[in-house]
Amino acid sequence: MSTGLASSAKPVAGFTSPATGTAEDGKLHRSINWTGAFWVASGVPALVLFSVGGIAGNTGKLAFLIWTLSMIMGFIQSFTYAEIAGLFPNKSGGASVYGAAAWVRYTKLVAPLSVWCNWFAWSPVLSLGCSIAASYIINAVAPQPTATSPAVVQWLATNGAALQMADADKVTAAIAAVAPGIRTWTLFTTTLGPVSLSLNLAFFIGAALMLAVFAVQHRGILGTANVQKYIGLLVIIPMFIVGVVPLLIHGVNWENFSPLVPLAAPAAPAPGAWNITGWTLVLGSMFIAAWSTYGFETAICYTSEFRDPAKDTFKAIFYSGLLCLLLFTLVPFTFQSMLGVEGMLEASIVDGSGVAAALAHMVGGGPIVENFLVMLMILALVLCIMTAMAGSSRTLYQGSADGWLPRYLSHVNEHGAPTRAMWTDLVFNLAILAIACADATSFFFILAVSNCGYIIFNFLNLNSAWIHRIDSAHIPRPYRAPTFVLVLGGVFAFVNVIFMGAGAKVWNPIALWAGLITAALIIPVFCYRHYVQDGGKFPAEMYEDLHVGPDGAVSRRRAGILPYLTLAAGVVVLLLSNWFFQL
């Protein structure tokens, strides 16, 4: 790994950084270095709060191992993305845009699929993050009573004798009776197929958070990076403290890590076995963990906004990966050591609303410390929301500039912010927010569907690296990944497909098919842009970035039939894994 870092700092013959964008030319501005991208990506570790409870609820004592293995895979894959990003110093939008340039020579439809899947994988971070942050705020303002709360005890003393039900049901009825009405208030609620939709208090709080993030990002990437630097410091340090201090005070409770077997059934503490059901639960957890642990690849989403992309691109993803490697392994380990399987299976942990309070309890120090840490966890979620809006909006922007998505998305304001793409993100996520705030089932359905897109994107982009090596071998690379890392990335591409085929059903029976249908929606969108708006031709800038003329872009196919065989093999692996692994 050290050789890769050293090579990234060396100038490459024939490689020059393009000029900085200005407000007049309508392009993104070259205003940050790798540290700016690092701070923008520093919201990724907070993604652990989205699914740490859900993964524990499916795998029990294996949960810490799931996070560790998934993070290691993501870190290895990032070196592949660092190489292909260096090929396109003029592009923003992340690895999906760089990978699409490899596939466009072979098929016009697969290239936009990469960009689209990356966007609908990343974009829901806004709505999902806002829904969790809203639940934390509601818990702080109007906390849910517990079985030992004075109001619950008083209600049972007054009404318990008249109830003809079990004691546990009486407690549940008492909690519901004395809970603040604001927790269950909703302006409108309905059911849409497999999910619910609710315009409740969490929705309106989440919408306000989303608008606040939009206001910050309207100032451009430099302003965003400056704000996130300070929020990042307020978040990363406490997350590290939460991961380390409980271990120093209480030690490691090794009983919570043995035996290393999956659960017999989701949300049940009984240990299972390494049978088909057990493996399906494990693969389902690896599937959903990938959505969080691979996410630091967003650090290379800002290549066209780096002052020196030849040096900054690799450093941004490498150091972001090191940060995630630390926190994605440390926090779940401490979480499991302190809570155990029974604690991790509590409803508030599984749905995410009680994760911040649980992490605060690990550190101790009384209500003041607990409230302080809960507020920092809310800031952590705001940080990852800002990360998601910055990255996903630039994916839309570059997808439009390259001819994949409608033209209106390529507009930027005087600060170099892609505001029309940001507005599109915002409107889309307001709709998703109403679903995510309804209940835990709807939340994880959205998460699973978006992750189907993320796995498709990773499959296409990990394989795009070797296509670029074959078709664009003559292009200088500021960073060149070791060949064995590219090969390993190609293997991981198929492993990720197994995660999706086997594991999406763990979260919802139709999640896989809903994800594939969502991915297919790019076909009419791309056809409208390419054949109606552009008359079947790509923008000239896209050909320039491929380092070929318009004719060469479709004729230089040195990889032969290998890309087509790879796509076919991916489909076969997906269907076989979905058929073989069952709950």
Coordinates of C-alpha atoms in Angstrom, one line a residue:
M1 CA 0.0 0.0 0.0
S2 CA 2.9 2.4 0.7
T3 CA 4.1 2.1 -2.8
G4 CA 0.8 3.2 -4.1
L5 CA 0.8 6.3 -2.0
A6 CA 4.3 7.1 -3.1
S7 CA 3.4 6.7 -6.7
S8 CA 0.4 9.0 -6.4
A9 CA 2.7 11.9 -5.5
K10 CA 4.9 11.6 -8.6
P11 CA 4.1 13.7 -11.7
V12 CA 3.2 11.6 -14.7
A13 CA 4.5 12.4 -18.1
G14 CA 1.8 13.8 -20.3
F15 CA -0.6 14.5 -17.5
T16 CA -1.6 18.0 -16.8
S17 CA -4.3 19.5 -14.6
P18 CA -6.9 21.5 -16.5
A19 CA -7.7 25.1 -15.7
T20 CA -9.8 26.1 -12.8
G21 CA -13.5 26.7 -13.5
T22 CA -15.0 30.1 -13.0
A23 CA -18.4 31.5 -12.4
E24 CA -18.6 32.6 -16.0
D25 CA -17.8 29.3 -17.7
G26 CA -20.7 27.5 -15.9
K27 CA -18.5 24.7 -14.6
L28 CA -17.5 23.3 -11.2
H29 CA -14.7 25.3 -9.5
R30 CA -11.2 23.9 -8.7
S31 CA -11.2 25.1 -5.2
I32 CA -10.2 22.3 -2.9
N33 CA -7.3 19.8 -2.3
W34 CA -7.5 16.3 -1.0
T35 CA -8.1 17.4 2.6
G36 CA -11.3 19.2 1.5
A37 CA -12.6 16.0 -0.1
F38 CA -11.6 14.1 3.0
W39 CA -13.7 16.3 5.2
V40 CA -16.6 16.1 2.8
A41 CA -16.3 12.3 3.0
S42 CA -15.9 12.3 6.7
G43 CA -19.6 11.8 7.1
V44 CA -19.4 8.3 5.8
P45 CA -18.5 6.7 9.2
A46 CA -21.8 7.9 10.6
L47 CA -23.5 5.5 8.1
V48 CA -22.8 2.8 10.7
L49 CA -25.7 4.3 12.7
F50 CA -28.1 3.4 9.9
S51 CA -27.8 -0.4 10.0
V52 CA -25.7 -1.5 13.1
G53 CA -28.9 -2.6 14.8
G54 CA -30.4 -4.2 11.7
I55 CA -27.2 -6.3 11.0
A56 CA -27.0 -7.3 14.7
G57 CA -30.7 -8.3 14.5
N58 CA -29.9 -10.8 11.6
T59 CA -26.5 -12.2 12.6
G60 CA -26.2 -11.8 16.4
K61 CA -22.6 -12.4 17.6
L62 CA -21.3 -12.4 14.0
A63 CA -22.2 -8.7 13.6
F64 CA -18.7 -7.3 14.4
L65 CA -17.1 -9.7 11.9
I66 CA -19.6 -8.7 9.2
W67 CA -18.6 -5.0 9.6
T68 CA -14.8 -5.9 9.6
L69 CA -14.9 -8.1 6.5
S70 CA -17.1 -5.7 4.6
M71 CA -14.8 -2.7 5.5
I72 CA -11.7 -4.7 4.4
M73 CA -13.4 -5.5 1.0
G74 CA -14.3 -1.8 0.6
F75 CA -10.8 -0.7 1.3
I76 CA -9.2 -3.0 -1.2
Q77 CA -11.8 -2.0 -3.9
S78 CA -10.9 1.7 -3.3
F79 CA -7.5 1.3 -4.9
T80 CA -9.2 0.2 -8.2
Y81 CA -11.4 3.3 -8.0
A82 CA -8.4 5.5 -7.3
E83 CA -6.8 4.4 -10.6
I84 CA -9.8 4.9 -12.9
A85 CA -10.5 8.3 -11.2
G86 CA -7.1 9.5 -12.2
L87 CA -7.8 9.0 -15.8
F88 CA -10.5 11.7 -15.8
P89 CA -9.2 14.9 -14.2
N90 CA -12.1 16.9 -15.8
K91 CA -14.9 14.8 -14.4
S92 CA -16.8 14.9 -11.2
G93 CA -19.5 12.5 -10.0
G94 CA -17.5 9.7 -8.6
A95 CA -16.4 6.2 -9.7
S96 CA -19.6 5.5 -11.6
V97 CA -18.8 8.2 -14.1
Y98 CA -15.3 7.0 -14.6
G99 CA -16.5 3.4 -15.0
A100 CA -19.2 4.4 -17.5
A101 CA -16.5 5.7 -19.8
A102 CA -15.2 2.1 -20.1
W103 CA -18.5 0.5 -20.9
V104 CA -19.8 3.1 -23.4
R105 CA -17.6 1.6 -26.1
Y106 CA -19.4 -1.8 -25.8
T107 CA -23.0 -0.8 -25.1
K108 CA -24.7 2.5 -24.7
L109 CA -27.2 1.2 -22.1
V110 CA -24.8 -0.2 -19.6
A111 CA -22.8 3.0 -19.2
P112 CA -25.7 5.1 -18.0
L113 CA -26.8 2.2 -15.8
S114 CA -23.6 2.6 -13.8
V115 CA -24.2 6.4 -13.2
W116 CA -27.9 5.9 -12.4
C117 CA -27.4 3.0 -10.0
N118 CA -24.8 5.0 -8.1
W119 CA -27.1 7.9 -7.8
F120 CA -30.1 6.1 -6.5
A121 CA -27.9 4.2 -4.1
W122 CA -26.3 7.4 -2.6
S123 CA -29.2 9.8 -2.8
P124 CA -31.5 8.1 -0.2
V125 CA -28.8 8.7 2.4
L126 CA -30.5 12.2 2.6
S127 CA -33.9 10.8 3.5
L128 CA -32.7 7.9 5.6
G129 CA -30.3 10.0 7.6
C130 CA -32.9 12.7 8.2
S131 CA -35.4 10.2 9.4
I132 CA -32.9 8.8 12.0
A133 CA -31.8 12.3 13.1
A134 CA -35.5 13.3 13.4
S135 CA -36.2 10.3 15.6
Y136 CA -33.2 11.3 17.9
I137 CA -34.6 14.8 18.2
I138 CA -38.1 13.5 19.0
N139 CA -36.6 11.2 21.6
A140 CA -34.8 14.1 23.2
V141 CA -37.9 16.4 23.2
A142 CA -40.6 13.8 23.9
P143 CA -38.9 10.6 25.1
Q144 CA -40.7 7.3 24.9
P145 CA -41.7 6.1 28.5
T146 CA -40.3 2.7 29.7
A147 CA -41.8 0.0 31.9
T148 CA -40.3 1.7 35.0
S149 CA -41.3 5.3 34.2
P150 CA -43.4 6.8 37.0
A151 CA -46.2 7.6 34.6
V152 CA -46.4 4.0 33.5
V153 CA -46.3 2.7 37.0
Q154 CA -49.1 5.1 38.0
W155 CA -51.3 4.1 35.0
L156 CA -50.9 0.4 35.8
A157 CA -51.8 1.0 39.5
T158 CA -55.0 2.8 38.4
N159 CA -56.1 0.8 35.4
G160 CA -54.1 -2.5 35.5
A161 CA -56.6 -4.5 37.5
A162 CA -59.4 -3.9 35.0
L163 CA -57.4 -5.2 32.1
Q164 CA -57.9 -8.9 31.1
M165 CA -54.5 -9.6 29.6
A166 CA -51.0 -10.8 30.4
D167 CA -48.8 -8.6 32.5
A168 CA -46.4 -7.9 29.5
D169 CA -49.4 -6.8 27.5
K170 CA -50.6 -4.5 30.3
V171 CA -47.1 -2.8 30.3
T172 CA -47.3 -2.3 26.6
A173 CA -50.8 -0.8 26.9
A174 CA -49.6 1.5 29.7
I175 CA -46.7 2.7 27.6
A176 CA -48.9 3.5 24.7
A177 CA -51.4 5.3 26.9
V178 CA -49.0 7.7 28.6
A179 CA -46.6 8.2 25.6
P180 CA -46.6 11.8 24.3
G181 CA -49.2 12.1 21.6
I182 CA -46.8 14.0 19.4
R183 CA -44.9 10.8 18.8
T184 CA -47.8 9.2 17.0
W185 CA -49.2 12.3 15.4
T186 CA -49.5 12.3 11.6
L187 CA -51.0 14.7 9.1
F188 CA -51.5 11.9 6.5
T189 CA -50.7 8.2 6.3
T190 CA -51.3 5.5 3.7
T191 CA -49.9 2.3 2.3
L192 CA -48.1 2.0 -1.0
G193 CA -47.5 -1.6 -1.9
P194 CA -44.9 -3.1 0.4
V195 CA -44.3 0.2 2.3
S196 CA -46.1 2.7 4.3
L197 CA -46.1 6.5 3.9
S198 CA -46.6 9.0 6.7
L199 CA -46.4 12.8 7.0
N200 CA -45.6 12.7 10.7
L201 CA -43.5 14.8 13.0
A202 CA -40.3 13.0 12.0
F203 CA -41.0 13.8 8.3
F204 CA -41.3 17.6 9.0
I205 CA -38.2 17.7 11.2
G206 CA -36.3 15.7 8.6
A207 CA -37.4 18.0 5.8
A208 CA -36.2 21.0 7.8
L209 CA -32.8 19.3 8.2
M210 CA -32.6 18.6 4.5
L211 CA -33.3 22.2 3.6
A212 CA -30.6 23.4 6.0
V213 CA -28.1 21.1 4.3
F214 CA -29.2 22.4 0.9
A215 CA -28.6 26.0 2.1
V216 CA -25.0 25.1 3.1
Q217 CA -24.2 23.3 -0.1
H218 CA -25.6 26.2 -2.2
R219 CA -22.3 28.0 -1.5
G220 CA -20.3 25.5 -3.5
I221 CA -17.8 22.7 -2.6
L222 CA -15.3 25.0 -0.8
G223 CA -17.9 26.3 1.6
T224 CA -19.2 22.8 2.1
A225 CA -15.8 21.5 2.9
N226 CA -15.1 24.3 5.4
V227 CA -18.4 23.7 7.2
Q228 CA -17.9 19.9 7.3
K229 CA -14.3 20.2 8.6
Y230 CA -15.6 21.6 11.9
I231 CA -18.6 19.3 12.1
G232 CA -16.3 16.4 11.2
L233 CA -14.0 17.1 14.1
L234 CA -17.0 17.3 16.4
V235 CA -18.2 13.9 15.2
I236 CA -15.1 11.8 14.5
I237 CA -13.5 12.5 17.9
P238 CA -16.7 11.5 19.9
M239 CA -17.2 8.4 17.7
F240 CA -13.6 7.4 18.4
I241 CA -14.2 8.0 22.2
V242 CA -17.4 5.9 22.1
G243 CA -15.4 3.1 20.4
V244 CA -12.5 3.2 22.9
V245 CA -13.6 4.5 26.3
P246 CA -16.0 1.6 27.1
L247 CA -13.4 -0.9 26.3
L248 CA -10.9 0.8 28.6
I249 CA -13.4 1.1 31.4
H250 CA -15.2 -2.2 31.2
G251 CA -12.8 -4.3 29.1
V252 CA -14.0 -6.7 26.4
N253 CA -17.0 -9.0 27.2
W254 CA -15.8 -12.0 25.2
E255 CA -19.0 -13.9 26.0
N256 CA -20.8 -11.6 23.6
F257 CA -18.5 -12.8 20.7
S258 CA -18.9 -16.6 21.1
P259 CA -20.0 -18.9 19.6
L260 CA -19.5 -17.4 16.1
V261 CA -22.7 -18.7 14.5
P262 CA -25.6 -16.8 12.9
L263 CA -29.0 -16.5 14.5
A264 CA -31.6 -19.2 14.0
A265 CA -34.0 -16.6 12.8
P266 CA -34.0 -12.8 12.4
A267 CA -34.6 -10.8 15.6
A268 CA -34.4 -13.9 17.8
P269 CA -31.5 -14.4 20.3
A270 CA -31.3 -18.1 19.8
P271 CA -28.1 -19.2 18.1
G272 CA -28.5 -21.0 14.8
A273 CA -26.1 -23.0 12.6
W274 CA -24.0 -22.7 9.5
N275 CA -26.8 -24.1 7.3
I276 CA -28.5 -22.5 4.3
T277 CA -30.7 -20.2 6.5
G278 CA -27.6 -19.1 8.5
W279 CA -25.6 -18.4 5.4
T280 CA -28.5 -16.4 3.9
L281 CA -28.7 -14.2 7.0
V282 CA -24.9 -13.7 6.8
L283 CA -24.9 -12.8 3.2
G284 CA -27.9 -10.5 3.7
S285 CA -25.9 -8.6 6.4
M286 CA -22.8 -8.4 4.1
F287 CA -25.2 -7.0 1.5
I288 CA -26.5 -4.2 3.7
A289 CA -23.2 -3.5 5.3
A290 CA -21.6 -2.8 1.9
W291 CA -23.9 0.2 1.5
S292 CA -22.1 1.8 4.4
T293 CA -18.6 0.5 4.4
Y294 CA -17.9 1.0 0.7
G295 CA -19.3 4.6 0.8
F296 CA -16.0 6.4 1.3
E297 CA -15.4 6.1 -2.4
T298 CA -17.4 9.3 -2.5
A299 CA -14.0 11.0 -1.8
I300 CA -13.2 10.8 -5.5
C301 CA -16.5 12.4 -6.5
Y302 CA -14.8 15.8 -6.7
T303 CA -11.9 15.2 -9.1
S304 CA -12.8 18.1 -11.3
E305 CA -12.9 20.3 -8.2
F306 CA -9.4 19.4 -7.1
R307 CA -6.7 22.0 -7.6
D308 CA -4.2 19.1 -8.4
P309 CA -6.2 16.0 -9.3
A310 CA -3.0 14.0 -10.1
K311 CA -2.0 14.2 -6.4
D312 CA -5.2 14.8 -4.6
T313 CA -7.4 12.0 -6.0
F314 CA -5.5 9.1 -4.5
K315 CA -4.8 10.8 -1.2
A316 CA -8.5 11.7 -0.8
I317 CA -9.7 8.1 -1.1
F318 CA -6.8 6.5 0.7
Y319 CA -7.0 8.6 3.9
S320 CA -10.8 8.5 3.9
G321 CA -10.5 4.7 3.7
L322 CA -8.2 4.6 6.7
L323 CA -10.6 6.7 8.7
C324 CA -13.5 4.4 7.8
L325 CA -11.4 1.2 8.4
L326 CA -10.8 2.4 12.0
L327 CA -14.4 3.5 12.9
F328 CA -16.3 0.8 11.0
T329 CA -14.5 -1.9 12.9
L330 CA -14.1 -0.2 16.3
V331 CA -17.6 1.1 16.9
P332 CA -19.5 -2.1 16.1
F333 CA -17.0 -4.2 18.1
T334 CA -17.6 -2.0 21.2
F335 CA -21.3 -1.9 20.5
Q336 CA -21.5 -5.6 20.6
S337 CA -19.2 -6.0 23.6
M338 CA -21.3 -3.7 25.7
L339 CA -24.8 -4.7 24.7
G340 CA -24.6 -8.3 23.8
V341 CA -27.1 -10.1 21.5
E342 CA -30.2 -9.4 23.7
G343 CA -29.4 -5.7 23.9
M344 CA -28.7 -5.4 20.1
L345 CA -32.1 -7.0 19.4
E346 CA -34.1 -4.3 21.2
A347 CA -36.6 -2.7 18.9
S348 CA -35.1 0.8 19.3
I349 CA -31.7 -0.5 18.3
V350 CA -32.9 -2.5 15.3
D351 CA -34.8 0.5 13.9
G352 CA -32.0 2.9 14.7
S353 CA -33.8 5.3 16.9
G354 CA -32.1 4.2 20.1
V355 CA -28.6 3.7 18.8
A356 CA -27.3 7.1 19.8
A357 CA -28.7 6.7 23.4
A358 CA -27.1 3.3 23.6
L359 CA -23.7 4.5 22.5
A360 CA -24.0 7.4 25.1
H361 CA -24.8 4.9 27.9
M362 CA -21.6 3.0 27.1
V363 CA -19.5 6.0 28.0
G364 CA -21.4 6.8 31.2
G365 CA -21.2 10.1 32.9
G366 CA -24.9 10.8 33.6
P367 CA -27.6 12.6 31.7
I368 CA -25.6 15.6 30.7
V369 CA -22.9 13.5 29.0
E370 CA -25.6 11.4 27.5
N371 CA -27.5 14.3 26.0
F372 CA -24.2 15.8 24.7
L373 CA -23.3 12.6 22.9
V374 CA -26.8 12.2 21.5
M375 CA -26.5 15.7 20.0
L376 CA -23.1 14.8 18.5
M377 CA -24.7 11.7 17.0
I378 CA -27.3 14.0 15.4
L379 CA -24.4 16.1 14.0
A380 CA -22.9 12.9 12.7
L381 CA -26.0 12.2 10.7
V382 CA -26.1 15.7 9.4
L383 CA -22.5 15.3 8.3
C384 CA -23.3 12.1 6.3
I385 CA -26.4 13.9 4.8
M386 CA -24.1 16.7 3.6
T387 CA -21.8 14.1 2.2
A388 CA -24.6 12.4 0.3
M389 CA -26.0 15.6 -1.2
A390 CA -22.6 16.7 -2.3
G391 CA -21.8 13.4 -4.0
S392 CA -25.1 12.5 -5.4
S393 CA -25.8 15.9 -6.9
R394 CA -22.5 15.8 -8.7
T395 CA -23.3 12.4 -10.1
L396 CA -26.4 13.9 -11.6
Y397 CA -24.5 16.9 -12.9
Q398 CA -21.7 14.8 -14.6
G399 CA -24.3 12.3 -15.9
S400 CA -26.0 15.2 -17.6
A401 CA -22.7 16.7 -18.9
D402 CA -21.7 13.4 -20.4
G403 CA -25.1 12.8 -22.1
W404 CA -26.6 10.2 -19.9
L405 CA -29.2 12.3 -18.0
P406 CA -31.5 15.2 -19.0
R407 CA -29.7 18.5 -19.9
Y408 CA -31.2 20.7 -17.2
L409 CA -29.1 18.9 -14.5
S410 CA -25.8 20.3 -15.8
H411 CA -26.5 23.8 -14.6
V412 CA -24.3 25.3 -11.8
N413 CA -24.7 28.6 -9.9
E414 CA -22.2 31.4 -9.3
H415 CA -20.5 29.4 -6.5
G416 CA -20.0 26.4 -8.8
A417 CA -22.7 24.3 -7.0
P418 CA -24.9 22.1 -9.3
T419 CA -28.1 23.6 -7.9
R420 CA -30.6 22.0 -10.3
A421 CA -29.2 18.5 -9.5
M422 CA -29.4 19.5 -5.8
W423 CA -33.0 20.5 -6.2
T424 CA -33.7 17.2 -8.0
D425 CA -32.1 15.3 -5.1
L426 CA -34.1 17.3 -2.6
V427 CA -37.5 16.7 -4.2
F428 CA -36.8 13.0 -4.7
N429 CA -35.8 12.6 -1.1
L430 CA -38.8 14.4 0.3
A431 CA -40.9 11.6 -1.2
I432 CA -38.5 8.9 0.1
L433 CA -38.5 10.6 3.6
A434 CA -42.2 10.1 4.0
I435 CA -41.7 6.4 3.5
A436 CA -38.6 6.1 5.7
C437 CA -40.4 7.9 8.6
A438 CA -43.3 5.5 8.5
D439 CA -41.9 2.4 10.2
A440 CA -38.8 0.2 10.4
T441 CA -40.0 -2.1 7.6
S442 CA -40.3 0.7 5.2
F443 CA -36.9 2.1 6.2
F444 CA -35.1 -1.1 5.5
F445 CA -37.0 -1.6 2.3
I446 CA -35.7 1.7 1.0
L447 CA -32.2 0.8 2.2
A448 CA -32.3 -2.6 0.5
V449 CA -33.6 -1.3 -2.8
S450 CA -31.0 1.5 -2.9
N451 CA -28.3 -1.0 -2.1
C452 CA -29.2 -3.1 -5.1
G453 CA -28.3 -0.1 -7.2
Y454 CA -25.0 0.2 -5.2
I455 CA -24.0 -3.4 -5.8
I456 CA -24.8 -3.1 -9.6
F457 CA -22.7 0.1 -9.7
N458 CA -19.8 -1.7 -7.9
F459 CA -20.0 -4.7 -10.2
L460 CA -19.8 -2.5 -13.3
N461 CA -17.0 -0.2 -12.0
L462 CA -14.7 -2.9 -10.5
N463 CA -14.8 -4.6 -13.9
S464 CA -14.4 -1.3 -15.7
A465 CA -10.8 -1.0 -14.4
W466 CA -9.5 -3.9 -16.4
I467 CA -11.4 -2.7 -19.5
H468 CA -9.7 0.7 -19.1
R469 CA -6.3 -1.2 -18.8
I470 CA -7.0 -2.9 -22.1
D471 CA -8.6 -0.1 -24.1
S472 CA -6.7 2.9 -22.6
A473 CA -3.4 1.4 -21.8
H474 CA -1.6 4.3 -23.4
I475 CA -3.2 6.9 -21.1
P476 CA -1.0 8.2 -18.3
R477 CA -2.2 7.2 -14.8
P478 CA -1.3 9.4 -11.8
Y479 CA -1.9 6.3 -9.7
R480 CA -1.6 2.8 -11.0
A481 CA -3.0 0.1 -8.7
P482 CA -1.1 -3.2 -8.5
T483 CA -2.4 -5.7 -11.0
F484 CA -3.3 -8.3 -8.3
V485 CA -5.5 -5.6 -6.6
L486 CA -7.4 -5.1 -9.9
V487 CA -7.8 -8.9 -10.1
L488 CA -9.1 -9.1 -6.6
G489 CA -11.5 -6.3 -7.3
G490 CA -12.9 -8.3 -10.2
V491 CA -13.4 -11.2 -7.9
F492 CA -15.1 -9.0 -5.3
A493 CA -17.4 -7.8 -8.0
F494 CA -19.0 -11.2 -8.3
V495 CA -18.9 -11.8 -4.5
N496 CA -20.9 -8.6 -4.2
V497 CA -23.4 -10.0 -6.7
I498 CA -23.8 -13.0 -4.5
F499 CA -24.5 -10.7 -1.5
M500 CA -27.3 -9.1 -3.5
G501 CA -28.8 -12.2 -5.0
A502 CA -28.8 -14.1 -1.7
G503 CA -29.2 -11.3 0.8
A504 CA -31.7 -8.7 -0.5
K505 CA -34.6 -11.0 0.4
V506 CA -33.5 -10.9 4.1
W507 CA -34.7 -7.3 4.3
N508 CA -37.8 -7.6 2.1
P509 CA -39.1 -10.5 -0.1
I510 CA -39.4 -8.2 -3.2
A511 CA -36.4 -5.9 -2.5
L512 CA -34.2 -7.5 -5.2
W513 CA -36.8 -7.2 -7.9
A514 CA -37.8 -3.7 -6.8
G515 CA -34.1 -2.8 -7.1
L516 CA -33.7 -4.3 -10.5
I517 CA -36.9 -2.5 -11.7
T518 CA -35.6 0.8 -10.3
A519 CA -32.3 0.3 -12.1
A520 CA -34.1 -0.3 -15.4
L521 CA -35.8 3.1 -15.1
I522 CA -32.7 4.6 -16.6
I523 CA -33.5 3.1 -20.0
P524 CA -36.3 5.6 -20.9
V525 CA -34.5 8.5 -19.2
F526 CA -31.3 7.8 -21.3
C527 CA -33.2 7.2 -24.5
Y528 CA -35.0 10.6 -24.1
R529 CA -31.7 12.4 -23.6
H530 CA -29.6 10.6 -26.2
Y531 CA -32.1 10.1 -29.0
V532 CA -34.6 12.9 -28.5
Q533 CA -32.5 15.8 -27.0
D534 CA -29.1 14.9 -28.6
G535 CA -30.1 13.1 -31.8
G536 CA -28.1 10.0 -31.1
K537 CA -24.8 11.7 -30.5
F538 CA -22.8 12.3 -27.3
P539 CA -21.5 15.7 -26.2
A540 CA -18.0 16.4 -27.6
E541 CA -16.6 16.7 -24.1
M542 CA -17.4 13.0 -23.4
Y543 CA -15.3 11.9 -26.4
E544 CA -12.4 14.2 -25.3
D545 CA -12.4 12.6 -21.9
L546 CA -12.2 9.2 -23.6
H547 CA -9.0 10.5 -25.3
V548 CA -10.5 9.5 -28.7
G549 CA -12.5 11.2 -31.5
P550 CA -16.2 10.5 -32.0
D551 CA -15.5 7.6 -34.4
G552 CA -12.9 6.0 -32.2
A553 CA -15.1 6.0 -29.1
V554 CA -17.2 3.2 -30.6
S555 CA -14.6 1.3 -32.6
R556 CA -11.7 0.9 -30.1
R557 CA -12.8 -2.4 -28.4
R558 CA -9.6 -4.2 -27.6
A559 CA -11.3 -6.3 -24.8
G560 CA -13.3 -8.1 -27.5
I561 CA -16.2 -10.2 -26.0
L562 CA -14.9 -10.2 -22.5
P563 CA -17.1 -7.3 -21.2
Y564 CA -20.2 -9.1 -22.6
L565 CA -19.2 -12.4 -21.0
T566 CA -18.7 -10.6 -17.7
L567 CA -22.2 -9.1 -17.9
A568 CA -23.7 -12.5 -18.7
A569 CA -21.7 -14.2 -15.9
G570 CA -23.0 -11.5 -13.4
V571 CA -26.6 -12.2 -14.3
V572 CA -26.1 -16.0 -14.0
V573 CA -24.4 -15.6 -10.5
L574 CA -27.2 -13.3 -9.4
L575 CA -30.0 -15.7 -10.3
L576 CA -28.2 -18.8 -9.0
S577 CA -27.5 -17.2 -5.6
N578 CA -31.0 -16.0 -5.3
W579 CA -32.3 -19.5 -6.1
F580 CA -29.9 -21.4 -3.8
F581 CA -29.9 -19.3 -0.6
Q582 CA -33.3 -19.3 1.2
L583 CA -34.6 -18.3 4.6

